[in-house]
Amino acid sequence: MSEQVWAYSGSGEVQCELMSAALELAEKSGRSAVAVELGRQREEVVAQSRLVVKGAGDDPLPEVAAEALTRAARSRHPSTILVGATRNGREVASRVAARLGWPCLSEASKLSIDGAQLQANRTVFAGKVVATVSCGLPAVVTIKPAFYPKSTASGKEVDEFDAGELTGVVKLLSRRKKEAGAVDLRKAKAIVSAGRGVKRKEDLPMLQSLAEELGGALGCSRPLSSDLGWLPEECHIGLTGVTVKPDLYVAVGISGQLQHIAGMKDSKVVVAVNTDKDAPIFQASDYGIVADLYQVVPAIKKALESRR
Ligand SMILES: Cc1cc2nc3c(=O)[nH]c(=O)nc-3n(C[C@H](O)[C@H](O)[C@H](O)COP(=O)(O)OP(=O)(O)OC[C@H]3O[C@@H](n4cnc5c(N)ncnc54)[C@H](O)[C@@H]3O)c2cc1C
């Protein structure tokens, strides 16, 4: 086992965050932090030391990325591989861990190494409890996007590894492009989030226009994207969706189950609109409006327009 902590994400932004986690762990344990990039060196990744894995292409499927990382790890023997807990990253991490026969800690933070043991914090029960867990090294660890700040430590050290032939790993039959105009909710300053209180898909433009009026974006609870398919998957906020921290979060017709709260609880100001005065969302809100969203949303929009 080498004394390296690897950081991998398909997203350059998340990889810079992972490098902060990797550097922190490396400094604490006398190891070195290495950004692992598939295909090519990416400009947006800031790292002191890099390993460019050739053969996987620039934007590989999780199956291909996992195989490339596995081959690189078998050759270079890192002690830890940190992977961004994005939709693809979770798939990559679990596959790499299974192939290498390593433990996989998911969504961990505050990592430290004590001898041959990796210790970390994990939030469980949708953020209600922080558990301290440990596992043997080497290990794979996933880290939630936006948990760590982006690393700015840069350097020129670049190593390469040729993963060899990977085209037979999986056959791609078709690929659907992300919908044009899709926004990254993690960057939005204001989010209007739609829940099942919204009765029809045709009512969503009403919320979208409020979001635009606030200079923000439209998000949703999981049922609206995963069950009803009214909005793309990347719009759903919560435990299994994106974690957001906007200045303003307006929860419209959302009951506030803990899986949803887990993804928006760090918003600066939360406003909830719900007809049920006992809805749990009010406990996570700074301002609560007990009323019908079909009256409240147009009224807020009108008030905002009149102030222009
Ligand atoms: C493993 C697991 C992971 C999950 N991950 C997530 C996740 O990441 N994100 C997530 O969101 N959910 C997640 N869920 C689902 C979660 O448990 C809830 O089912 C979901 O959040 C409920 O969505 P909702 O609040 O929109 O709907 P509901 O719970 O049905 O709430 C609708 C609310 O709208 C209100 N309402 C109705 N009509 C109006 C009206 N006219 N005006 C105003 N208010 C009105 C109601 O009073 C109610 O409070 C997960 C579940 C599981 C099991």
GROMACS .gro file of N, CA and C in nm, residues 97 101-105 135-141:
model
   39
   97ALA      N    1  -1.483  -0.030  -0.496
   97ALA     CA    2  -1.465  -0.099  -0.367
   97ALA      C    3  -1.492  -0.249  -0.383
  101GLY      N    4  -1.222  -0.529  -0.338
  101GLY     CA    5  -1.246  -0.597  -0.210
  101GLY      C    6  -1.214  -0.508  -0.091
  102TRP      N    7  -1.229  -0.375  -0.112
  102TRP     CA    8  -1.203  -0.278  -0.005
  102TRP      C    9  -1.334  -0.236   0.060
  103PRO      N   10  -1.328  -0.189   0.185
  103PRO     CA   11  -1.449  -0.131   0.244
  103PRO      C   12  -1.484   0.001   0.175
  104CYS      N   13  -1.612   0.039   0.181
  104CYS     CA   14  -1.655   0.167   0.121
  104CYS      C   15  -1.735   0.244   0.226
  105LEU      N   16  -1.683   0.359   0.268
  105LEU     CA   17  -1.757   0.446   0.360
  105LEU      C   18  -1.829   0.549   0.276
  135CYS      N   19  -1.292   0.185   0.954
  135CYS     CA   20  -1.275   0.064   0.873
  135CYS      C   21  -1.125   0.047   0.847
  136GLY      N   22  -1.090  -0.071   0.798
  136GLY     CA   23  -0.950  -0.096   0.768
  136GLY      C   24  -0.908  -0.027   0.639
  137LEU      N   25  -0.779  -0.005   0.624
  137LEU     CA   26  -0.723   0.052   0.500
  137LEU      C   27  -0.664  -0.062   0.416
  138PRO      N   28  -0.663  -0.047   0.286
  138PRO     CA   29  -0.711   0.064   0.205
  138PRO      C   30  -0.864   0.067   0.198
  139ALA      N   31  -0.916   0.187   0.164
  139ALA     CA   32  -1.061   0.203   0.163
  139ALA      C   33  -1.104   0.305   0.058
  140VAL      N   34  -1.228   0.292   0.017
  140VAL     CA   35  -1.291   0.390  -0.072
  140VAL      C   36  -1.388   0.472   0.014
  141VAL      N   37  -1.391   0.604  -0.008
  141VAL     CA   38  -1.478   0.691   0.073
  141VAL      C   39  -1.551   0.786  -0.021
   0.00000   0.00000   0.00000
